[in-house]
Every structure is written in structure tokens, then in C-alpha cells.
Amino acid sequence: MHIHILGICGTFMGGLAALAREAGHRVTGCDAQVYPPMSEQLRALGIDLIEGYGADQLALAPDVFVVGNVVSRARLVDGSPKFALMEAILDAGAPYTSGPQWLAAHVLQGRHVLAVAGTHGKTTTTSMLAWVLEAAGLSPGFLVGGVPLNFGVSARLGGGASPEPSPGGPKAASAPSGSVRATFVIEADEYDTAFFDKRSKFVHYRPRTAVLNNLEFDHADIFDDLGQIERQFHHLLRTVPPSGRVVVNDLEESLARVLNQGCWSERRGFGAAVSDFSAVGDASDFEVLQRGRTVGRVRWALSGMHNQLNALAAMAAAEHVGVAPAQACEALARFQNVRRRMEVRGTVARAGGAVTVYDDFAHHPTAIRTTVDGLRRQLDAAGRGGERILAVFEPRSNTMKLGAMKSQLPWALEHADLSFCHAGGLDWDAAAALAPLGARAQVAPSVAEIVRQVAAAARPGDHVLCMSNGGFGGVHGLLLESLQKQ
């Protein structure tokens, strides 16, 4: 089969491309303004990338066009279509489908799907869960919205199952010896599927194990309020079979409301003292309790209570496919995190201490606060509490661009010593939003200006934390280059 993917460099669509290529399909794709790590991964797989969405790509005549949710029927100022290829597909009556629908039909059928949903921590928890199953010998397939360092790729088919349906229908996956049917771990996003399918992506996955990690308001471009998102999460619960398991964060009132709408599967809670899975101790070294009984201990390099909760969620999900919590603890001690999750991009030597530049995916006020606080706790634990954190961020997500959460930014950044905001392209006043931080916050209209501001402010021993869900104009390399020239 030849598939041509529109929006191929998105984290989800890029992972889908990798799975399709591994399954033996011919894969091509197009996108605009591509950036690592996905562009690097696709080129390494030998997948042809076309810049832009020109209608001439219709001549490729694939068996099916797989359409990412970046594609729309939008028009440019001059009235021409923003995605000319999609208009040509519709005019020609060519076959097309969404990414989640193609994945469900060609990869997930017959497998035990473990889906990780939540506003925050999906990528990290999905990566943890995949690694725990890998360490237990289950050879899971997975699709993650990032690159887990334990695997080096964002997606793979895994062992024990054919990715293709048989002519008479979906082909059942064979089960690894002594285990459940072949497993597939997937990051389950609540964002809509495509311009022609406004359901959340995760309703296509039909998991047997569903993790509800947390839930707060996000995606202001498609949801009006938190209640609408809660309804989508309940749609996910409706797809979990009675023999399935729902793993839920007991600390989240929003998730309690989701469950109160109905739950027809086995439930396991985590996080609270009375939960099925809880933890005692610091986030980097803690005991795991199952219904009050110690079952293991995790010592690892990760910081932040959010990662402790992510670990508990992964353990509760892994237990559903036969991995004992003690075995999961041992695996997590060897978990290496995900690219762009507090990833050190480089250091610049200085008398009195090096300046360290980090890259992190944080794109929501809660995620920004969690990331800054996690780094602060890590420094305090190492006896380096006097070292400064310089938070460098861009409000790039659709929700942040709309300004729906601008009032939360001072709260998100209050534990950073200095904050620098890239305000280019915003329709709201970033300086006014950050005014409560006073002289601790600066705003820049361009990446070049933010690099100048940060380089001028940096002192020996500083930690420069760059946060964005995009490429951020290569700010990390530009900062390192500028600091090295000083």
C-alpha cells in the first residue's frame, strides 16, 4: 500500500509514518515549516518529504491520503485555499482517511491497547509504560508524541502481531508466550481527529487499559470549557470493555466527575494515600505502596512529583497485562526520560560555574510551573539552591496564542528567577500579562531579541530553561552560540 500523509512531521503523524514504513508500506508525506526531532527521524527512515501542500501531489496517486488535523478548509487572504492538496483530493474523489482511523484499522486491531490520556504527562507516562513492558519481555508496539531515550524512536510495531488486516477482516494478533495478546501502548490525545471528524483522537483506539492521568482546561480553540473535555474523556471510558481496566488519578476532581458519568470496567486509582497505588518519599527516591503494602522502590534521575505520579500510573497499567509492581519499579530505575523533557542541550563553561541550556516541551501554564518547580527541587536536593533559573518560553499552542491562559503565566513562572517571553505574533499584550513579575520578566518580539536578552542577563551557574511545543526558532543553539562568544 502507498500512503501519502498530509502533515507528516507532527509528532503523531510522524510516528504513524514510521509504523507504516516498518509494516512494509510505501510512505510519502508533506508538511510545512518542519523541525526536529520528527524531521530527522523521518529522513533516517528514508521517507520522502515534500515541502508544502501543493495540489500537484495528487499525481502521486497513493492508495489513500492520510490527513492530519493540521489540515483544514481554510482560505488565505487572497481567497486561495491554504491546503490546495486537500481541495484537489476532495474534487477528485480520491480516497482519504484520518491518522487515528488508519492506525485503528491497520495497526491496533487484535492487540491489547494501553492508552494514556491526560492534559499533562501523556508522552512521559506512555514512554514509561512502554519501557516497563519492554523490560518485562513483552516487546510492545508503541506510538509516543516524542522520542523516548530508552528506544530512540517515537514508534514501532512491536512483536507478536501482524499490522495488516486479513482479506476477511482484521487479523487477530498472536500473544507472546506466557503473556496476554500482543500489546500496543499509545499516547491518547483528546484533540480532535481531523477537519472532517471532530471527535477526540482517542475514541478511535478502543483500549483495554485506559490511563486517565489528569485533566484540566486546554485546547481553547476547540473546547469552550472543562465540561466539554470531561465529556470527551467519558466517551473514551465508553469504549473500554468490561474486562478492561481504567487507571485514574485519585487527586483530580475533574476525573472524579468523568467517572461519575459512568464506568463499566475495573478501576484502579493512584496518587492519594487511600489509592490502589501510592508513593512515600521524595520524587527521585520513593517507595511504592499497593493498597498500603510496600511492593517496590524507585530510585531514578527524574525529578518532580508529577513524574512520581506518572510512574504510579504506568505501574497500575502494566499490572493489567501481568507485570508485577516490583518488576515495574526495577524497570523505571533504568528509565531515561524523553527527548525535550528537561533535555540538556549544552553547557558553556564560566569561571564560577557553567551555564546550562535545557529544552522542554512545556506549553501550558501548569506544565511550565511543574517544569520550573521540578528543576528547582532538583537543584535544592543537590545543594545548589542558590543557582538561578532563567525561564525562556513562547506561547505557541493554540490555547496560549488565544490568550485564554495569560492570567496564569505569573503563577506558572513565580519560581523562576528571571523570565523571557517570545511575544512575536501574539494578539494579546504579553508585557501586561507578565507585569505582576515586575523586573523579573522581559518580553521580546523576536527570537534574535530574546537571545540577546538572555545572553546579557546570564551569569555563571545559571540554568536556562527553554520551553515550547515547537522548534522555537532554534533558540537553544542560538543561545549556546551567543554565550560561547562572550
Short mmCIF file of C-alpha atoms in Angstrom, two decimals:
data_model
loop_
_atom_site.label_atom_id
_atom_site.label_comp_id
_atom_site.label_asym_id
_atom_site.label_seq_id
_atom_site.Cartn_x
_atom_site.Cartn_y
_atom_site.Cartn_z
CA MET A 1 0.00 0.00 0.00
CA HIS A 2 1.17 3.53 -0.79
CA ILE A 3 0.02 6.15 1.71
CA HIS A 4 0.67 9.87 1.40
CA ILE A 5 0.48 11.69 4.73
CA LEU A 6 -0.60 15.32 4.97
CA GLY A 7 1.05 16.91 8.00
CA ILE A 8 3.64 14.16 8.30
CA CYS A 9 6.02 16.00 10.62
CA GLY A 10 3.59 16.27 13.51
CA THR A 11 4.57 14.00 16.37
CA PHE A 12 1.55 11.72 15.89
CA MET A 13 1.61 11.61 12.10
CA GLY A 14 5.38 11.14 12.03
CA GLY A 15 5.01 8.16 14.36
CA LEU A 16 2.27 6.75 12.15
CA ALA A 17 4.58 7.13 9.15
CA ALA A 18 7.27 5.14 10.95
CA LEU A 19 4.81 2.35 11.75
CA ALA A 20 3.56 2.19 8.18
CA ARG A 21 7.10 2.07 6.83
CA GLU A 22 8.03 -0.70 9.28
CA ALA A 23 4.98 -2.65 8.12
CA GLY A 24 6.29 -2.56 4.55
CA HIS A 25 4.13 0.17 3.08
CA ARG A 26 5.41 2.84 0.75
CA VAL A 27 5.19 6.13 2.67
CA THR A 28 5.46 9.67 1.39
CA GLY A 29 4.28 12.86 3.00
CA CYS A 30 4.14 16.62 3.04
CA ASP A 31 4.30 19.37 5.62
CA ALA A 32 5.40 22.97 6.11
CA GLN A 33 7.99 24.51 8.45
CA VAL A 34 9.37 21.16 9.63
CA TYR A 35 11.66 20.87 12.65
CA PRO A 36 13.43 18.18 14.68
CA PRO A 37 13.18 15.63 16.13
CA MET A 38 10.48 14.27 13.81
CA SER A 39 12.04 15.56 10.56
CA GLU A 40 15.31 13.83 11.49
CA GLN A 41 13.54 10.56 12.30
CA LEU A 42 11.61 10.54 9.01
CA ARG A 43 14.68 11.22 6.90
CA ALA A 44 16.56 8.46 8.73
CA LEU A 45 13.73 6.09 7.73
CA GLY A 46 14.12 7.09 4.10
CA ILE A 47 10.66 8.66 3.89
CA ASP A 48 10.32 11.28 1.14
CA LEU A 49 9.19 14.65 2.47
CA ILE A 50 7.60 17.30 0.27
CA GLU A 51 7.53 20.90 1.45
CA GLY A 52 4.07 22.44 1.32
CA TYR A 53 0.60 21.25 0.32
CA GLY A 54 0.60 21.76 -3.43
CA ALA A 55 -2.24 20.29 -5.48
CA ASP A 56 0.34 18.71 -7.80
CA GLN A 57 0.86 16.00 -5.17
CA LEU A 58 -2.44 14.48 -6.29
CA ALA A 59 -0.42 13.00 -9.16
CA LEU A 60 1.33 10.69 -6.68
CA ALA A 61 -1.91 8.66 -6.78
CA PRO A 62 -1.44 6.83 -3.47
CA ASP A 63 -3.85 4.14 -2.34
CA VAL A 64 -5.02 6.53 0.36
CA PHE A 65 -4.26 10.03 1.61
CA VAL A 66 -3.91 10.10 5.41
CA VAL A 67 -4.93 13.55 6.64
CA GLY A 68 -3.51 15.14 9.78
CA ASN A 69 -5.54 17.53 11.90
CA VAL A 70 -3.29 20.42 10.88
CA VAL A 71 -5.16 20.36 7.56
CA SER A 72 -8.31 22.46 7.17
CA ARG A 73 -10.56 24.09 4.56
CA ALA A 74 -9.12 27.50 5.47
CA ARG A 75 -8.55 30.22 2.89
CA LEU A 76 -5.69 32.68 2.60
CA VAL A 77 -6.18 36.45 2.42
CA ASP A 78 -6.28 36.33 -1.37
CA GLY A 79 -9.03 33.71 -1.27
CA SER A 80 -6.88 30.77 -2.36
CA PRO A 81 -7.00 27.56 -0.30
CA LYS A 82 -4.40 27.19 2.44
CA PHE A 83 -4.25 23.44 1.75
CA ALA A 84 -4.62 23.16 -2.02
CA LEU A 85 -3.86 19.46 -1.96
CA MET A 86 -6.88 18.75 0.25
CA GLU A 87 -9.14 20.68 -2.11
CA ALA A 88 -7.77 18.63 -5.01
CA ILE A 89 -8.36 15.38 -3.11
CA LEU A 90 -11.97 16.32 -2.46
CA ASP A 91 -12.56 17.43 -6.06
CA ALA A 92 -11.07 14.23 -7.45
CA GLY A 93 -12.99 11.98 -5.07
CA ALA A 94 -9.68 10.40 -4.06
CA PRO A 95 -9.67 8.10 -1.00
CA TYR A 96 -8.71 9.75 2.27
CA THR A 97 -8.87 8.98 5.98
CA SER A 98 -7.63 10.38 9.27
CA GLY A 99 -4.48 9.28 11.04
CA PRO A 100 -6.25 7.73 14.05
CA GLN A 101 -8.69 5.87 11.82
CA TRP A 102 -5.89 4.44 9.65
CA LEU A 103 -3.98 3.42 12.77
CA ALA A 104 -7.03 1.71 14.28
CA ALA A 105 -7.72 -0.26 11.10
CA HIS A 106 -4.15 -1.27 10.19
CA VAL A 107 -2.19 -1.47 13.46
CA LEU A 108 -4.34 -1.65 16.59
CA GLN A 109 -6.84 -4.35 15.58
CA GLY A 110 -6.39 -7.53 17.62
CA ARG A 111 -3.96 -6.02 20.11
CA HIS A 112 -4.26 -5.20 23.78
CA VAL A 113 -4.14 -1.41 23.53
CA LEU A 114 -2.94 0.56 26.55
CA ALA A 115 -3.89 4.21 26.04
CA VAL A 116 -2.52 7.06 28.17
CA ALA A 117 -4.72 10.17 28.30
CA GLY A 118 -4.45 13.40 30.28
CA THR A 119 -3.73 17.09 29.94
CA HIS A 120 -0.15 16.65 31.13
CA GLY A 121 2.40 13.85 31.19
CA LYS A 122 0.99 11.77 28.34
CA THR A 123 4.28 11.47 26.48
CA THR A 124 6.37 10.71 29.56
CA THR A 125 3.89 8.21 31.03
CA THR A 126 3.42 6.45 27.68
CA SER A 127 7.20 6.16 27.40
CA MET A 128 7.46 4.81 30.95
CA LEU A 129 4.75 2.24 30.30
CA ALA A 130 6.29 1.08 27.03
CA TRP A 131 9.67 0.70 28.75
CA VAL A 132 8.19 -1.27 31.67
CA LEU A 133 6.56 -3.70 29.22
CA GLU A 134 9.78 -3.92 27.21
CA ALA A 135 11.80 -4.73 30.34
CA ALA A 136 9.24 -7.44 31.17
CA GLY A 137 9.85 -9.08 27.80
CA LEU A 138 6.50 -8.18 26.19
CA SER A 139 8.10 -6.37 23.22
CA PRO A 140 5.25 -3.83 22.98
CA GLY A 141 4.42 -1.76 19.99
CA PHE A 142 4.07 1.92 20.78
CA LEU A 143 3.33 5.36 19.41
CA VAL A 144 4.55 8.26 21.54
CA GLY A 145 4.35 12.00 20.94
CA GLY A 146 8.10 12.32 21.44
CA VAL A 147 11.25 10.22 21.32
CA PRO A 148 11.81 8.00 24.41
CA LEU A 149 15.54 7.80 25.03
CA ASN A 150 15.28 4.12 26.01
CA PHE A 151 14.12 3.32 22.46
CA GLY A 152 15.47 6.13 20.27
CA VAL A 153 12.33 6.19 18.10
CA SER A 154 8.82 7.50 18.65
CA ALA A 155 7.01 4.46 17.28
CA ARG A 156 7.42 0.78 16.45
CA LEU A 157 5.15 -2.15 15.68
CA GLY A 158 6.49 -4.44 18.39
CA GLY A 159 6.37 -8.21 18.47
CA GLY A 160 3.72 -10.83 18.15
CA ALA A 161 1.21 -9.28 15.75
CA SER A 162 0.63 -8.59 12.10
CA PRO A 163 -0.11 -4.92 11.35
CA GLU A 164 -2.38 -5.74 8.42
CA PRO A 165 -5.99 -6.98 8.45
CA SER A 166 -6.68 -10.18 6.56
CA PRO A 167 -8.93 -10.10 3.47
CA GLY A 168 -11.87 -11.33 5.54
CA GLY A 169 -11.43 -8.75 8.28
CA PRO A 170 -8.95 -7.73 10.99
CA LYS A 171 -6.28 -10.31 11.64
CA ALA A 172 -6.02 -11.24 15.30
CA ALA A 173 -2.70 -10.69 16.99
CA SER A 174 -0.90 -13.70 18.35
CA ALA A 175 0.10 -13.47 22.01
CA PRO A 176 3.65 -13.72 23.29
CA SER A 177 4.32 -16.97 25.12
CA GLY A 178 3.00 -16.87 28.67
CA SER A 179 1.51 -13.39 28.21
CA VAL A 180 -1.55 -11.52 27.04
CA ARG A 181 -2.20 -10.81 23.38
CA ALA A 182 0.37 -8.53 21.75
CA THR A 183 0.45 -5.14 23.44
CA PHE A 184 0.45 -1.66 21.96
CA VAL A 185 0.99 1.46 24.08
CA ILE A 186 -0.31 4.72 22.68
CA GLU A 187 -0.40 8.35 23.73
CA ALA A 188 -4.11 9.14 23.68
CA ASP A 189 -4.79 12.74 22.74
CA GLU A 190 -8.13 14.49 23.35
CA TYR A 191 -7.57 16.92 20.46
CA ASP A 192 -9.92 16.44 17.51
CA THR A 193 -9.18 13.86 14.84
CA ALA A 194 -9.44 15.82 11.58
CA PHE A 195 -11.40 18.64 9.96
CA PHE A 196 -13.96 16.03 8.86
CA ASP A 197 -14.03 14.13 12.20
CA LYS A 198 -14.31 16.35 15.26
CA ARG A 199 -14.22 13.52 17.78
CA SER A 200 -11.17 13.26 20.04
CA LYS A 201 -8.42 11.10 18.59
CA PHE A 202 -8.55 8.65 21.47
CA VAL A 203 -12.07 7.37 20.72
CA HIS A 204 -10.58 5.51 17.73
CA TYR A 205 -8.16 3.45 19.82
CA ARG A 206 -10.58 1.24 21.82
CA PRO A 207 -8.16 0.48 24.64
CA ARG A 208 -8.41 -2.44 27.04
CA THR A 209 -6.32 -0.43 29.52
CA ALA A 210 -7.02 3.31 29.75
CA VAL A 211 -4.97 5.70 31.89
CA LEU A 212 -6.57 8.99 32.94
CA ASN A 213 -3.53 10.84 34.23
CA ASN A 214 -5.02 14.27 34.97
CA LEU A 215 -7.46 16.71 33.41
CA GLU A 216 -7.74 20.48 33.25
CA PHE A 217 -8.84 23.02 30.68
CA ASP A 218 -6.80 23.17 27.48
CA HIS A 219 -7.35 23.45 23.71
CA ALA A 220 -9.38 26.65 23.94
CA ASP A 221 -9.53 26.67 20.14
CA ILE A 222 -11.88 23.66 20.08
CA PHE A 223 -13.34 23.38 23.61
CA ASP A 224 -15.39 26.09 25.32
CA ASP A 225 -14.93 24.83 28.87
CA LEU A 226 -13.64 21.99 31.01
CA GLY A 227 -17.01 20.25 30.95
CA GLN A 228 -16.72 19.66 27.21
CA ILE A 229 -13.35 17.96 27.68
CA GLU A 230 -14.71 15.85 30.54
CA ARG A 231 -17.42 14.63 28.16
CA GLN A 232 -14.77 13.57 25.64
CA PHE A 233 -12.93 11.66 28.36
CA HIS A 234 -16.16 9.90 29.20
CA HIS A 235 -16.55 8.95 25.54
CA LEU A 236 -13.18 7.21 25.94
CA LEU A 237 -14.42 5.31 29.01
CA ARG A 238 -17.40 4.10 27.00
CA THR A 239 -15.04 2.23 24.66
CA VAL A 240 -13.22 0.27 27.42
CA PRO A 241 -14.61 -3.29 27.68
CA PRO A 242 -15.90 -4.78 30.95
CA SER A 243 -12.75 -6.92 31.18
CA GLY A 244 -10.64 -3.80 30.73
CA ARG A 245 -9.09 -1.51 33.33
CA VAL A 246 -9.37 2.22 33.90
CA VAL A 247 -6.40 3.71 35.77
CA VAL A 248 -7.29 7.07 37.28
CA ASN A 249 -5.54 9.80 39.25
CA ASP A 250 -7.47 9.99 42.54
CA LEU A 251 -6.21 13.53 43.19
CA GLU A 252 -8.19 15.03 40.30
CA GLU A 253 -11.74 16.26 40.92
CA SER A 254 -12.31 16.58 37.17
CA LEU A 255 -11.61 12.88 36.70
CA ALA A 256 -13.98 12.02 39.53
CA ARG A 257 -16.68 13.84 37.58
CA VAL A 258 -15.76 11.83 34.47
CA LEU A 259 -16.12 8.56 36.38
CA ASN A 260 -19.41 9.68 37.88
CA GLN A 261 -20.83 9.79 34.35
CA GLY A 262 -20.39 6.02 34.26
CA CYS A 263 -17.60 3.45 34.33
CA TRP A 264 -18.17 -0.15 33.24
CA SER A 265 -14.65 -1.54 33.70
CA GLU A 266 -12.29 -2.48 36.52
CA ARG A 267 -10.95 0.66 38.19
CA ARG A 268 -7.53 1.23 39.78
CA GLY A 269 -6.64 4.54 41.41
CA PHE A 270 -3.27 6.13 42.10
CA GLY A 271 -1.81 9.14 43.85
CA ALA A 272 -3.83 9.51 47.06
CA ALA A 273 -2.95 7.84 50.37
CA VAL A 274 -6.00 5.57 50.03
CA SER A 275 -5.40 4.74 46.36
CA ASP A 276 -4.57 1.31 44.99
CA PHE A 277 -1.11 2.69 44.12
CA SER A 278 0.59 5.37 46.21
CA ALA A 279 4.11 6.57 46.98
CA VAL A 280 6.09 7.61 50.04
CA GLY A 281 9.26 9.63 49.75
CA ASP A 282 10.95 12.17 47.52
CA ALA A 283 10.14 12.16 43.80
CA SER A 284 13.63 10.89 42.96
CA ASP A 285 13.67 8.11 45.59
CA PHE A 286 10.35 6.68 46.78
CA GLU A 287 8.65 3.54 47.99
CA VAL A 288 5.64 2.25 46.04
CA LEU A 289 2.68 1.00 48.02
CA GLN A 290 -0.11 -1.17 46.67
CA ARG A 291 -3.15 -0.89 48.91
CA GLY A 292 -0.89 0.19 51.76
CA ARG A 293 1.72 -2.57 51.34
CA THR A 294 5.23 -1.74 50.11
CA VAL A 295 5.85 -3.53 46.81
CA GLY A 296 8.95 -1.80 45.48
CA ARG A 297 11.16 1.24 45.38
CA VAL A 298 12.11 3.63 42.60
CA ARG A 299 15.43 5.47 42.55
CA TRP A 300 15.99 7.43 39.36
CA ALA A 301 17.34 10.66 37.91
CA LEU A 302 13.92 12.21 37.28
CA SER A 303 12.59 14.99 39.47
CA GLY A 304 9.18 16.44 40.27
CA MET A 305 6.13 14.97 41.96
CA HIS A 306 4.43 14.85 38.56
CA ASN A 307 6.90 12.17 37.48
CA GLN A 308 6.22 10.20 40.66
CA LEU A 309 2.52 10.21 39.73
CA ASN A 310 3.38 9.28 36.13
CA ALA A 311 5.30 6.29 37.46
CA LEU A 312 2.37 5.10 39.59
CA ALA A 313 0.06 5.36 36.58
CA ALA A 314 2.45 3.32 34.44
CA MET A 315 2.72 0.63 37.13
CA ALA A 316 -1.05 0.32 37.54
CA ALA A 317 -1.46 -0.04 33.78
CA ALA A 318 1.40 -2.53 33.42
CA GLU A 319 -0.04 -4.72 36.16
CA HIS A 320 -3.12 -5.20 34.00
CA VAL A 321 -1.01 -7.09 31.45
CA GLY A 322 0.81 -9.15 34.06
CA VAL A 323 3.81 -7.04 35.08
CA ALA A 324 4.27 -7.07 38.85
CA PRO A 325 4.81 -3.68 40.51
CA ALA A 326 8.19 -4.76 41.88
CA GLN A 327 9.30 -5.61 38.34
CA ALA A 328 7.98 -2.26 37.13
CA CYS A 329 9.98 -0.44 39.83
CA GLU A 330 13.17 -2.13 38.67
CA ALA A 331 12.49 -1.11 35.08
CA LEU A 332 11.72 2.51 35.98
CA ALA A 333 15.06 2.81 37.74
CA ARG A 334 16.53 2.45 34.23
CA PHE A 335 14.10 4.84 32.53
CA GLN A 336 15.95 7.59 30.64
CA ASN A 337 13.08 10.03 30.00
CA VAL A 338 12.09 11.56 26.66
CA ARG A 339 13.75 13.98 24.30
CA ARG A 340 12.66 17.55 25.01
CA ARG A 341 11.77 16.72 28.61
CA MET A 342 14.34 18.66 30.62
CA GLU A 343 16.87 17.70 27.95
CA VAL A 344 20.26 19.33 28.39
CA ARG A 345 21.13 20.86 25.02
CA GLY A 346 24.54 22.10 26.05
CA THR A 347 26.69 23.89 28.60
CA VAL A 348 29.01 26.87 28.35
CA ALA A 349 31.97 26.98 30.73
CA ARG A 350 32.24 30.01 33.00
CA ALA A 351 34.51 30.84 35.90
CA GLY A 352 32.27 30.21 38.88
CA GLY A 353 30.07 27.65 37.15
CA ALA A 354 28.82 26.62 33.70
CA VAL A 355 25.68 28.00 32.13
CA THR A 356 23.36 25.10 31.20
CA VAL A 357 20.73 25.31 28.45
CA TYR A 358 17.72 22.95 28.60
CA ASP A 359 14.92 22.12 26.18
CA ASP A 360 11.45 21.23 27.46
CA PHE A 361 8.08 20.75 25.79
CA ALA A 362 6.08 22.66 28.44
CA HIS A 363 3.33 24.59 26.63
CA HIS A 364 0.59 25.11 29.25
CA PRO A 365 0.83 27.22 32.44
CA THR A 366 0.57 24.15 34.67
CA ALA A 367 3.26 22.36 32.66
CA ILE A 368 5.52 25.43 32.82
CA ARG A 369 5.12 25.68 36.59
CA THR A 370 5.69 21.94 37.02
CA THR A 371 8.85 22.05 34.90
CA VAL A 372 10.31 25.07 36.71
CA ASP A 373 9.44 23.62 40.11
CA GLY A 374 10.94 20.25 39.16
CA LEU A 375 14.24 21.88 38.24
CA ARG A 376 14.17 23.96 41.41
CA ARG A 377 13.65 20.86 43.57
CA GLN A 378 16.44 19.07 41.72
CA LEU A 379 18.85 21.92 42.40
CA ASP A 380 17.81 22.16 46.05
CA ALA A 381 18.29 18.42 46.54
CA ALA A 382 21.80 18.71 45.09
CA GLY A 383 22.70 21.54 47.45
CA ARG A 384 22.65 24.06 44.60
CA GLY A 385 19.60 26.05 45.64
CA GLY A 386 21.39 29.35 45.09
CA GLU A 387 21.73 28.80 41.34
CA ARG A 388 19.32 30.78 39.18
CA ILE A 389 16.67 29.53 36.75
CA LEU A 390 16.07 31.64 33.64
CA ALA A 391 12.74 30.62 32.07
CA VAL A 392 12.58 31.26 28.31
CA PHE A 393 9.23 30.44 26.71
CA GLU A 394 6.93 31.07 23.79
CA PRO A 395 3.11 30.89 23.99
CA ARG A 396 2.85 28.72 20.88
CA SER A 397 -0.03 26.30 21.46
CA ASN A 398 -3.42 27.32 20.06
CA THR A 399 -4.73 27.82 23.59
CA MET A 400 -1.83 30.08 24.56
CA LYS A 401 -1.98 32.04 21.30
CA LEU A 402 -5.61 32.85 22.04
CA GLY A 403 -4.58 34.30 25.39
CA ALA A 404 -7.03 32.07 27.25
CA MET A 405 -4.49 31.37 30.00
CA LYS A 406 -2.39 34.52 30.00
CA SER A 407 -3.52 35.41 33.54
CA GLN A 408 -1.92 32.18 34.81
CA LEU A 409 1.56 32.97 33.49
CA PRO A 410 2.83 34.90 36.56
CA TRP A 411 1.77 31.94 38.73
CA ALA A 412 3.44 29.49 36.32
CA LEU A 413 6.72 31.44 36.40
CA GLU A 414 6.86 32.60 40.02
CA HIS A 415 9.68 30.21 40.99
CA ALA A 416 11.92 31.28 38.10
CA ASP A 417 14.48 33.95 38.90
CA LEU A 418 14.03 35.62 35.50
CA SER A 419 11.52 35.03 32.69
CA PHE A 420 11.76 35.85 28.99
CA CYS A 421 8.72 35.64 26.71
CA HIS A 422 8.79 35.48 22.91
CA ALA A 423 5.73 37.56 22.08
CA GLY A 424 6.02 37.63 18.30
CA GLY A 425 2.68 37.00 16.57
CA LEU A 426 0.52 37.30 19.70
CA ASP A 427 -2.73 39.26 19.61
CA TRP A 428 -2.59 39.97 23.35
CA ASP A 429 -0.22 42.06 25.46
CA ALA A 430 2.38 39.71 26.94
CA ALA A 431 4.07 42.53 28.86
CA ALA A 432 0.82 43.39 30.60
CA ALA A 433 0.16 39.73 31.43
CA LEU A 434 3.61 39.37 32.98
CA ALA A 435 3.51 42.73 34.79
CA PRO A 436 2.96 41.10 38.22
CA LEU A 437 6.50 39.69 37.93
CA GLY A 438 7.92 43.22 37.64
CA ALA A 439 11.57 43.44 36.61
CA ARG A 440 11.87 39.64 36.72
CA ALA A 441 10.14 39.35 33.33
CA GLN A 442 11.10 40.62 29.87
CA VAL A 443 9.28 40.38 26.56
CA ALA A 444 10.86 40.11 23.11
CA PRO A 445 9.26 40.44 19.66
CA SER A 446 11.69 38.00 18.00
CA VAL A 447 13.92 35.02 18.73
CA ALA A 448 17.00 37.12 17.98
CA GLU A 449 15.98 39.67 20.61
CA ILE A 450 15.21 37.04 23.23
CA VAL A 451 18.65 35.51 22.64
CA ARG A 452 20.21 38.94 23.18
CA GLN A 453 18.23 39.50 26.38
CA VAL A 454 19.07 36.10 27.87
CA ALA A 455 22.76 36.27 26.92
CA ALA A 456 23.02 39.71 28.53
CA ALA A 457 21.37 38.51 31.75
CA ALA A 458 23.11 35.12 32.11
CA ARG A 459 25.59 34.63 34.94
CA PRO A 460 27.89 31.74 35.92
CA GLY A 461 25.92 28.79 37.27
CA ASP A 462 22.63 29.78 35.60
CA HIS A 463 20.15 27.26 34.23
CA VAL A 464 18.45 28.49 31.05
CA LEU A 465 15.19 26.59 30.63
CA CYS A 466 13.67 26.93 27.14
CA MET A 467 10.02 25.86 26.91
CA SER A 468 7.90 25.44 23.77
CA ASN A 469 5.86 22.79 21.96
CA GLY A 470 7.55 23.81 18.70
CA GLY A 471 11.04 24.38 17.35
CA PHE A 472 11.26 27.85 18.97
CA GLY A 473 13.32 29.12 16.05
CA GLY A 474 16.34 27.06 17.12
CA VAL A 475 16.71 29.24 20.20
CA HIS A 476 18.73 26.62 22.08
CA GLY A 477 21.57 26.55 19.57
CA LEU A 478 21.48 30.31 19.14
CA LEU A 479 21.75 30.81 22.89
CA LEU A 480 24.67 28.42 23.21
CA GLU A 481 26.42 30.13 20.31
CA SER A 482 25.86 33.59 21.78
CA LEU A 483 27.01 32.53 25.27
CA GLN A 484 30.16 30.94 23.86
CA LYS A 485 31.09 34.20 22.13
CA GLN A 486 31.03 36.20 25.35
#
